[in-house]
Coordinates of C-alpha atoms and ligand atoms in Angstrom, one line a residue:
M1 CA 0.0 0.2 0.0
L2 CA 2.8 2.2 1.0
Q3 CA 4.6 1.0 -2.2
G4 CA 1.7 2.1 -4.3
G5 CA 1.3 5.5 -2.9
S6 CA 5.1 6.5 -3.5
W7 CA 4.6 5.3 -7.0
F8 CA 1.7 7.7 -7.4
F9 CA 3.4 10.6 -6.0
S10 CA 6.7 10.0 -8.2
M11 CA 4.5 9.9 -11.4
A12 CA 2.7 13.0 -10.2
I13 CA 6.1 14.7 -10.1
L14 CA 7.1 13.7 -13.5
I15 CA 3.9 14.3 -15.3
I16 CA 2.9 17.8 -13.9
P17 CA 6.1 19.7 -15.3
T18 CA 5.7 17.9 -18.5
C19 CA 2.2 19.1 -18.8
L20 CA 3.5 22.5 -17.8
A21 CA 6.2 22.3 -20.5
N22 CA 3.8 21.5 -23.1
D23 CA 1.3 24.2 -22.1
L24 CA 1.5 26.9 -25.0
W25 CA -0.4 30.3 -25.1
Q26 CA -2.1 31.7 -27.7
C27 CA -1.0 35.2 -28.5
I28 CA -1.5 38.1 -31.2
C29 CA 0.9 37.8 -34.2
D30 CA 1.7 40.7 -36.2
G31 CA 5.2 40.5 -37.2
P32 CA 6.8 39.7 -40.7
G33 CA 7.3 35.7 -39.6
C34 CA 3.7 35.7 -38.7
T35 CA 1.2 33.3 -41.2
Q36 CA -1.7 34.2 -39.0
D37 CA -3.1 36.5 -36.8
T38 CA -2.3 34.4 -34.0
C39 CA 0.7 32.2 -33.0
R40 CA 1.4 29.6 -30.2
G41 CA 4.2 29.8 -28.2
R42 CA 5.7 29.6 -24.3
K43 CA 5.4 33.5 -23.9
C44 CA 3.5 36.3 -25.7
F45 CA 5.7 39.2 -26.4
V46 CA 5.6 42.7 -27.7
T47 CA 8.9 44.5 -29.3
I48 CA 9.4 47.9 -29.9
E49 CA 12.1 48.9 -32.2
N50 CA 13.5 52.4 -33.1
A51 CA 15.2 52.5 -36.5
D52 CA 15.8 55.5 -38.6
G53 CA 13.6 57.7 -36.5
F54 CA 10.5 55.6 -36.6
T55 CA 9.1 53.3 -34.0
K56 CA 8.0 49.6 -35.0
Q57 CA 6.0 47.4 -32.7
T58 CA 5.6 43.8 -33.5
K59 CA 3.8 41.2 -31.5
G60 CA 4.2 37.3 -31.5
C61 CA 5.0 34.4 -29.2
F62 CA 8.3 33.0 -28.5
S63 CA 9.1 29.3 -28.4
E64 CA 11.0 27.4 -25.9
H65 CA 14.5 28.3 -27.1
L66 CA 13.9 32.0 -27.8
M67 CA 11.9 32.6 -24.5
E68 CA 15.4 33.8 -23.1
Q69 CA 14.9 37.1 -24.9
C70 CA 12.1 38.0 -22.3
K71 CA 15.0 38.3 -19.7
S72 CA 17.2 41.0 -21.2
T73 CA 14.3 43.1 -22.6
V74 CA 16.5 45.9 -24.2
Q75 CA 18.8 44.6 -26.9
G76 CA 20.4 47.3 -28.9
T77 CA 17.6 49.8 -30.2
A78 CA 14.7 47.0 -29.3
T79 CA 12.7 46.9 -26.2
T80 CA 10.9 43.6 -25.4
K81 CA 7.9 42.7 -22.8
C82 CA 6.6 39.3 -22.3
C83 CA 3.6 37.9 -20.6
D84 CA 1.9 34.5 -19.9
A85 CA -1.6 34.3 -20.7
D86 CA -3.8 33.6 -23.9
M87 CA -3.8 36.8 -26.3
C88 CA -2.1 38.6 -23.3
N89 CA 0.1 40.7 -25.6
G90 CA -2.9 42.1 -27.0
N91 CA -3.0 45.2 -24.8
L92 CA 0.3 44.9 -23.7
T93 CA 2.3 48.4 -24.0
I94 CA 5.7 49.3 -23.5
H95 CA 6.5 52.7 -22.1
Q96 CA 9.5 54.0 -24.0
A97 CA 12.2 56.3 -22.4
E98 CA 11.3 59.8 -23.9
P99 CA 14.3 60.7 -26.0
D100 CA 15.9 63.7 -24.9
P101 CA 14.4 66.8 -26.3
P102 CA 16.9 68.7 -28.5
A103 CA 17.1 71.8 -26.3
K104 CA 18.0 69.6 -23.5
K105 CA 20.7 67.9 -25.5
Q106 CA 22.2 71.2 -26.6
L107 CA 22.0 72.7 -23.2
Q108 CA 23.9 69.4 -22.0
L109 CA 26.5 69.9 -24.8
I110 CA 27.2 73.5 -23.6
L111 CA 27.2 72.7 -19.9
I112 CA 29.4 69.7 -19.8
P113 CA 32.5 71.8 -21.5
L114 CA 31.6 74.8 -19.5
L115 CA 32.0 73.1 -16.2
V116 CA 35.2 71.2 -17.5
I117 CA 36.6 74.6 -18.5
L118 CA 35.5 76.2 -15.1
L119 CA 37.2 73.3 -13.1
L120 CA 40.4 73.6 -14.9
L121 CA 40.3 77.5 -14.3
L122 CA 39.8 77.0 -10.8
L123 CA 42.6 74.5 -10.8
V124 CA 44.9 77.0 -12.7
T125 CA 43.9 79.6 -10.2
V126 CA 44.6 77.7 -7.3
Y127 CA 48.1 76.5 -8.5
F128 CA 49.1 80.1 -9.4
C129 CA 47.8 81.4 -5.9
R130 CA 50.0 78.7 -4.4
A131 CA 53.0 79.6 -6.7
R132 CA 52.7 83.2 -5.7
W133 CA 52.6 82.6 -2.4
H134 CA 55.6 80.4 -2.3
H135 CA 57.2 82.9 -4.4
R136 CA 56.7 85.8 -2.0
K137 CA 57.9 83.5 1.0
R138 CA 60.9 82.8 -0.7
L139 CA 61.6 86.5 -1.5
L140 CA 61.0 87.4 2.2
T141 CA 63.4 84.8 3.2
R142 CA 66.0 85.7 0.9
L143 CA 65.2 89.4 2.3
H144 CA 65.5 88.4 5.8
E145 CA 68.8 86.8 5.0
L146 CA 70.2 90.1 4.1
G147 CA 69.2 92.0 7.1
D148 CA 69.7 91.1 10.7
T149 CA 66.3 91.3 11.6
D150 CA 66.2 90.1 15.1
M151 CA 68.4 92.9 16.6
L152 CA 66.5 95.9 15.8
K153 CA 63.2 97.4 16.8
A154 CA 61.0 99.7 14.7
S155 CA 61.2 102.3 17.5
I156 CA 64.9 103.1 16.9
V157 CA 63.6 105.2 13.9
G158 CA 62.1 107.8 16.0
D159 CA 62.4 111.3 15.2
S160 CA 65.7 110.9 13.4
T161 CA 66.6 112.6 10.1
L162 CA 67.4 110.3 7.1
G163 CA 70.8 112.0 7.1
D164 CA 71.3 111.0 10.9
L165 CA 69.9 107.4 10.2
L166 CA 72.2 106.7 7.2
D167 CA 75.2 108.1 8.9
D168 CA 74.6 105.9 12.1
Y169 CA 74.3 102.8 10.2
C170 CA 76.3 103.5 7.3
T171 CA 79.5 104.7 9.1
T172 CA 79.6 101.6 11.7
G173 CA 79.1 98.1 11.3
S174 CA 79.2 96.5 7.7
G175 CA 78.2 100.0 6.2
S176 CA 76.2 98.6 3.9
G177 CA 72.9 100.3 4.5
L178 CA 70.1 100.3 7.1
P179 CA 69.0 97.3 8.8
F180 CA 66.2 95.4 7.3
L181 CA 63.5 96.2 9.9
V182 CA 64.5 100.1 9.9
Q183 CA 64.2 99.9 6.0
R184 CA 60.7 98.5 6.4
T185 CA 59.6 101.0 9.0
V186 CA 60.8 103.9 7.1
A187 CA 59.1 102.7 4.1
R188 CA 55.8 102.5 5.7
Q189 CA 56.0 105.8 7.1
I190 CA 56.2 107.4 3.8
T191 CA 53.5 109.5 2.0
L192 CA 53.4 109.3 -1.7
V193 CA 53.0 112.7 -3.3
E194 CA 53.2 112.6 -7.0
C195 CA 54.3 110.3 -9.8
V196 CA 57.4 111.9 -11.3
G197 CA 58.2 109.1 -13.8
K198 CA 57.4 106.0 -15.7
G199 CA 59.9 103.7 -16.8
R200 CA 59.7 100.4 -18.9
Y201 CA 59.0 98.4 -15.6
G202 CA 57.4 100.8 -12.9
E203 CA 56.8 104.3 -11.7
V204 CA 59.0 106.5 -9.7
W205 CA 57.1 108.7 -7.0
R206 CA 58.2 111.6 -5.1
G207 CA 57.2 110.8 -1.4
I208 CA 57.8 112.4 1.9
W209 CA 59.2 110.7 4.9
Q210 CA 59.2 112.9 8.0
G211 CA 59.3 116.3 6.1
E212 CA 61.8 115.0 3.7
N213 CA 61.6 114.2 0.0
V214 CA 62.3 110.7 -1.0
A215 CA 61.8 108.8 -4.5
V216 CA 60.0 105.8 -4.2
K217 CA 60.3 103.6 -7.3
I218 CA 57.3 101.0 -7.5
F219 CA 58.4 97.9 -9.7
S220 CA 55.8 96.4 -11.7
S221 CA 55.5 92.6 -10.8
R222 CA 57.0 91.5 -14.0
D223 CA 60.3 93.2 -13.1
E224 CA 60.7 92.0 -9.4
Q225 CA 64.1 90.5 -10.4
S226 CA 65.3 94.1 -10.9
W227 CA 64.0 95.2 -7.6
F228 CA 65.7 92.2 -5.8
R229 CA 69.0 92.5 -7.7
E230 CA 69.0 96.2 -6.8
T231 CA 68.0 95.6 -3.0
E232 CA 70.5 92.8 -3.0
I233 CA 73.4 95.2 -4.4
Y234 CA 72.6 98.0 -2.0
N235 CA 72.3 96.0 1.3
T236 CA 75.5 93.7 0.7
V237 CA 77.9 96.3 -0.9
L238 CA 79.1 99.6 0.5
L239 CA 77.7 101.9 -2.3
R240 CA 77.6 105.2 -0.8
H241 CA 79.3 107.7 -3.2
E242 CA 78.3 111.2 -4.4
N243 CA 77.8 109.9 -8.1
I244 CA 75.7 106.7 -7.2
L245 CA 72.2 107.2 -6.3
G246 CA 71.6 107.2 -2.6
F247 CA 69.7 104.1 -1.2
I248 CA 67.6 104.6 1.7
A249 CA 65.3 101.6 1.9
S250 CA 63.7 98.7 0.2
D251 CA 60.3 97.1 1.1
M252 CA 57.8 94.6 -0.1
T253 CA 53.9 94.5 1.0
S254 CA 51.0 93.0 0.1
R255 CA 48.2 95.0 -1.5
N256 CA 44.8 94.0 -2.6
S257 CA 46.5 90.7 -2.9
S258 CA 49.3 91.6 -5.2
T259 CA 52.7 92.1 -4.1
Q260 CA 54.2 95.7 -4.0
L261 CA 57.8 96.3 -4.3
W262 CA 59.2 99.6 -3.5
L263 CA 63.1 100.9 -3.6
I264 CA 63.3 104.2 -2.0
T265 CA 66.4 106.5 -2.8
H266 CA 67.4 110.1 -2.6
Y267 CA 65.2 112.3 -4.6
H268 CA 66.4 114.6 -7.1
E269 CA 64.0 117.3 -8.3
S270 CA 65.9 117.9 -11.7
G271 CA 65.1 114.4 -12.8
S272 CA 67.2 112.1 -15.1
L273 CA 70.1 113.7 -17.4
Y274 CA 67.7 112.7 -20.3
E275 CA 65.3 115.2 -19.2
Y276 CA 67.5 117.8 -18.0
L277 CA 69.2 117.7 -21.4
Q278 CA 65.7 118.3 -23.1
R279 CA 65.5 121.5 -21.4
T280 CA 68.9 122.9 -20.7
T281 CA 72.1 123.7 -22.5
V282 CA 75.4 123.9 -20.8
D283 CA 78.7 125.5 -21.5
P284 CA 81.8 123.4 -22.0
E285 CA 82.7 123.4 -18.5
G286 CA 79.4 122.4 -17.5
C287 CA 79.4 119.7 -19.9
L288 CA 83.0 118.6 -18.4
W289 CA 81.3 118.6 -15.1
L290 CA 78.4 116.4 -16.0
A291 CA 80.8 114.1 -17.9
L292 CA 83.5 113.9 -15.0
S293 CA 80.5 113.1 -12.3
I294 CA 79.4 110.3 -14.6
I295 CA 82.4 108.7 -14.8
C296 CA 83.8 109.0 -11.2
G297 CA 80.4 107.2 -10.4
L298 CA 81.2 104.4 -13.2
V299 CA 84.7 104.1 -11.6
H300 CA 83.2 103.6 -8.1
L301 CA 81.0 100.9 -9.7
H302 CA 83.9 99.2 -11.5
V303 CA 86.8 99.1 -8.9
E304 CA 86.8 96.5 -6.3
I305 CA 87.8 97.8 -3.1
F306 CA 89.6 95.6 -0.7
G307 CA 89.3 95.4 3.3
T308 CA 86.5 95.6 5.6
Q309 CA 85.1 98.8 4.1
G310 CA 85.5 97.2 0.7
K311 CA 83.3 96.3 -2.4
P312 CA 83.3 94.1 -5.2
A313 CA 83.5 95.4 -8.8
I314 CA 80.3 96.0 -10.4
A315 CA 79.3 96.6 -14.1
H316 CA 76.1 98.2 -14.4
R317 CA 75.0 97.0 -17.9
D318 CA 71.9 99.4 -18.4
L319 CA 73.8 102.9 -18.5
K320 CA 72.0 105.7 -20.3
S321 CA 71.0 109.2 -19.9
R322 CA 67.5 108.0 -18.2
N323 CA 69.2 106.0 -15.6
I324 CA 71.7 109.0 -14.5
L325 CA 70.0 111.8 -12.3
V326 CA 71.1 115.3 -12.2
K327 CA 71.4 116.8 -8.7
K328 CA 71.2 120.2 -7.4
N329 CA 74.9 121.0 -7.7
K330 CA 74.7 119.9 -11.2
Q331 CA 76.6 116.7 -10.6
C332 CA 75.3 113.5 -11.8
C333 CA 74.6 110.1 -9.9
I334 CA 74.1 106.8 -11.6
A335 CA 70.7 104.8 -11.0
D336 CA 69.0 101.7 -11.6
L337 CA 71.4 98.7 -10.5
G338 CA 68.6 96.4 -11.4
L339 CA 71.0 94.7 -14.1
A340 CA 74.1 94.9 -12.6
V341 CA 76.7 92.1 -12.4
M342 CA 79.4 91.8 -9.2
H343 CA 82.9 90.3 -9.3
S344 CA 85.4 89.8 -6.7
Q345 CA 89.0 89.2 -7.7
T346 CA 90.0 87.5 -4.5
S347 CA 87.6 84.8 -4.8
D348 CA 87.3 85.0 -8.5
Y349 CA 83.7 84.9 -8.4
L350 CA 81.2 86.4 -11.0
D351 CA 77.6 87.1 -9.6
I352 CA 75.3 87.7 -13.0
G353 CA 72.2 87.4 -11.0
N354 CA 69.1 85.9 -12.5
N355 CA 67.3 88.6 -14.1
P356 CA 65.6 88.0 -17.3
R357 CA 65.7 91.7 -18.4
V358 CA 68.3 93.1 -20.9
G359 CA 69.9 96.3 -21.3
T360 CA 68.2 99.0 -23.5
K361 CA 68.8 98.2 -27.2
R362 CA 69.8 101.8 -28.4
Y363 CA 72.8 101.5 -26.0
M364 CA 73.9 97.9 -26.6
A365 CA 77.5 97.4 -27.6
P366 CA 78.2 95.7 -30.8
E367 CA 79.3 92.5 -29.2
V368 CA 75.9 92.3 -27.3
L369 CA 74.1 93.0 -30.5
D370 CA 75.9 90.2 -32.3
E371 CA 76.2 88.0 -29.5
T372 CA 79.8 87.7 -29.2
I373 CA 80.2 89.0 -25.9
R374 CA 82.3 86.6 -23.3
T375 CA 79.5 86.3 -20.8
D376 CA 81.7 84.5 -18.4
S377 CA 84.1 87.3 -18.4
F378 CA 83.4 90.3 -15.9
E379 CA 85.6 92.4 -18.3
S380 CA 83.3 92.3 -20.9
Y381 CA 80.6 93.7 -19.0
K382 CA 82.5 96.8 -18.0
Q383 CA 83.6 97.2 -21.6
T384 CA 79.9 97.6 -22.5
D385 CA 79.5 100.3 -19.9
V386 CA 82.3 102.2 -21.3
W387 CA 80.6 102.0 -24.9
A388 CA 77.2 103.2 -23.2
F389 CA 79.3 105.9 -21.5
G390 CA 80.4 107.0 -24.9
L391 CA 77.0 107.6 -26.0
V392 CA 75.9 109.5 -23.0
L393 CA 78.9 111.7 -23.5
W394 CA 77.6 112.4 -27.1
E395 CA 74.1 113.2 -25.9
I396 CA 75.5 116.0 -23.4
A397 CA 78.1 117.4 -26.0
R398 CA 75.2 118.1 -28.4
R399 CA 73.6 120.3 -25.8
T400 CA 76.8 122.1 -25.3
V401 CA 77.0 125.8 -26.5
I402 CA 80.1 126.2 -28.8
N403 CA 80.7 129.7 -30.4
G404 CA 76.8 130.3 -29.7
M405 CA 76.1 127.2 -31.4
V406 CA 74.0 124.1 -30.1
E407 CA 72.1 121.1 -31.5
E408 CA 68.6 120.0 -30.0
Y409 CA 68.6 116.9 -27.9
K410 CA 68.5 113.8 -29.9
P411 CA 69.1 110.2 -28.3
P412 CA 72.0 108.2 -29.8
F413 CA 71.5 106.9 -33.6
F414 CA 68.2 108.9 -33.7
D415 CA 69.0 109.6 -37.5
V416 CA 69.4 105.9 -38.3
V417 CA 66.8 103.8 -36.3
P418 CA 63.2 104.2 -35.5
S419 CA 62.0 105.8 -32.0
D420 CA 61.8 102.1 -30.6
P421 CA 64.5 100.2 -32.4
S422 CA 64.4 96.6 -32.3
F423 CA 67.4 94.3 -31.8
E424 CA 67.7 93.6 -35.5
D425 CA 67.5 97.8 -36.4
M426 CA 70.3 98.2 -33.9
K427 CA 72.4 95.2 -34.9
K428 CA 72.4 96.6 -38.5
V429 CA 73.5 99.9 -37.8
V430 CA 76.0 98.9 -35.2
C431 CA 77.2 95.8 -36.1
T432 CA 76.9 95.2 -39.9
D433 CA 77.4 98.9 -41.1
Q434 CA 79.7 99.9 -38.3
Q435 CA 77.9 103.4 -37.9
R436 CA 78.7 105.6 -34.9
P437 CA 76.9 109.0 -33.9
R438 CA 78.3 111.8 -35.9
I439 CA 80.8 114.1 -34.6
P440 CA 79.9 117.9 -36.0
N441 CA 83.0 119.7 -36.9
N442 CA 82.3 122.7 -34.5
W443 CA 82.9 120.4 -31.6
H444 CA 86.7 120.6 -32.6
S445 CA 86.7 124.3 -32.2
D446 CA 86.5 123.9 -28.2
T447 CA 89.5 122.4 -26.2
I448 CA 87.1 120.6 -24.0
V449 CA 84.6 119.2 -26.4
S450 CA 87.1 118.2 -29.0
A451 CA 88.7 116.3 -26.2
L452 CA 85.5 114.6 -25.1
A453 CA 84.9 113.6 -28.9
K454 CA 88.2 111.9 -28.9
I455 CA 87.4 110.1 -25.8
M456 CA 83.7 109.1 -27.2
K457 CA 85.4 107.6 -30.4
E458 CA 87.7 105.4 -27.9
C459 CA 84.9 104.1 -26.4
W460 CA 83.2 102.9 -29.5
Y461 CA 85.8 100.8 -30.9
Q462 CA 84.2 97.6 -32.6
S463 CA 86.8 95.5 -30.5
P464 CA 85.8 95.6 -26.8
S465 CA 89.4 95.3 -25.6
A466 CA 90.5 98.3 -27.7
R467 CA 88.2 100.8 -25.8
L468 CA 89.2 102.8 -22.9
T469 CA 88.8 102.1 -19.3
A470 CA 86.5 103.9 -17.0
L471 CA 89.6 104.6 -15.1
R472 CA 91.6 106.1 -18.0
I473 CA 88.6 108.4 -19.0
K474 CA 88.6 109.6 -15.5
K475 CA 92.1 110.5 -15.6
T476 CA 91.7 112.2 -18.7
L477 CA 89.0 114.2 -17.7
H478 CA 90.4 115.1 -14.6
K479 CA 93.6 116.9 -16.5
L480 CA 91.0 118.6 -18.9
N481 CA 89.1 120.0 -15.5
S482 CA 90.1 123.3 -14.9
P483 CA 91.0 124.4 -11.3
V484 CA 88.0 126.7 -11.0
N485 CA 85.7 123.6 -10.9
N486 CA 87.9 122.2 -8.3
F487 CA 86.4 118.5 -8.7
K488 CA 87.7 116.4 -6.0
E489 CA 90.6 114.1 -7.4
E490 CA 89.2 111.3 -5.1
C491 CA 85.7 111.4 -6.4
Ligands
LIG1 P1 63.6 103.9 -16.8 O1 62.9 102.6 -17.0 O2 63.3 104.9 -17.9 O3 65.1 103.9 -16.6 P2 63.1 104.6 -14.1 O4 61.9 103.8 -13.6 O5 64.5 104.2 -13.8 O6 62.9 104.8 -15.8 O7 62.7 106.2 -14.0 C1 61.8 106.8 -14.6 C2 61.9 108.3 -14.5 O8 61.7 108.6 -13.1 C3 63.3 108.8 -14.7 O9 63.3 109.0 -16.2 C4 63.2 110.1 -13.7 O10 62.6 110.9 -14.6 C5 62.3 109.8 -12.6 N1 63.2 109.3 -11.4 C6 63.8 107.9 -11.1 N2 64.3 108.2 -9.8 C7 64.3 109.2 -9.5 C8 64.6 109.9 -8.2 N3 65.4 109.5 -7.4 N4 64.8 111.4 -8.1 C9 63.8 111.9 -9.0 N5 63.4 111.5 -10.1 C10 63.6 110.2 -10.5
LIG2 MG1 65.8 103.2 -14.9

């Protein structure tokens, strides 16, 4: 009995799935493979297919081996839905995902690249801000290394005059200038009054410090290397000389998230020699006086002085009438040491700095223009200064009244190059054609100016080593100088 029951049960298990397996549904059939309106299959289906912008709907039935298609309903551009009941695909509908409207698509096309660009901009800004911050920090550290910051308090500035301060610090100690903190304090007590000049790389202002005029050169950020170089030279080298622009202080401040670089020097109301010569003429003695003061400044730069109060040799590399200032006593002083190079014989060390700026094209010597200059030799730089000095001398001589005659102010090579000459313009004139500024005949009718003309020619030799040295020029000019002028021999 028990055996009979279990046989029935086993048979039921075997038969029921077989019956189910054979159970086929009648479905609506309207596809290309349909021979009738209906078909029989294990599943009824509806398929929607998008092709060439049209939607095609097909109904039919899947046999056993096609049933799998009901599982993955989306295949390429077709969507399938299945059901299990007779004629169930009659009302079966498929809700297609709405295609993106064109406007939405266009918006996406614009928005995505825009977001990417914004993100990139943000990254670049962050990168530059970080770089600037690091750069400022580095400059500050370098500046701190130059001055002994811990010993001094701002209060020492007190009621001193500039003269007191400079005397105190420059005749004692290393003698190279005011300590860093004092410089900063002075700088921050200055009131800017008027802009007196605009150069290639910044502005010069007349400022007032405790009732005294000072000149404030505000460097543009693209010329920060000149500011650093000048600050470095003035702070490490004893440069107090009647014919070198007197340095007072250097300061770096942050204003409106940008860095402001200031160089504070003595103020000379006559302005640059370039401006002075436009409005003034001189007599031959006055011409010699100006020339002598410039060469005295240049010799002081060029010579190395040994001992505790010594200084390395310095070449200027951008000597021109705009970088020479005229003082009240009609002597000149040399300004703008932003491009200067230093050399010490004892340590045979040549410090070229790392300023990307180059000198003024109009004043460039032939070896600079044809790029044959020996950049590893300090002598080469001094020789380029002598070339430029010759041109400045020519500018002064033109404004010298000789027998009642004088020429209007013109810059060197005014007649052969345009107002802002290119490197190539200058190279053609100075190297290829080997032209030199014209020396008018009437210059030879005056002993002083005629001697100056001879000196000029000897500053302009093509071969740098053939040129006079600054020291030689100074000696020659001293001999020319009449006792009336009484220019100190030791200048
Ligand atoms: P550049 O780039 O032409 O050499 P600078 O920036 O050195 O110009 O100076 C611009 C102008 O500012 C000068 O030509 C001069 O007129 C004026 N200047 C510069 N320094 C002083 C100063 N210490 N005292 C008075 N004027 C000055
Ligand atoms: Mg200058």
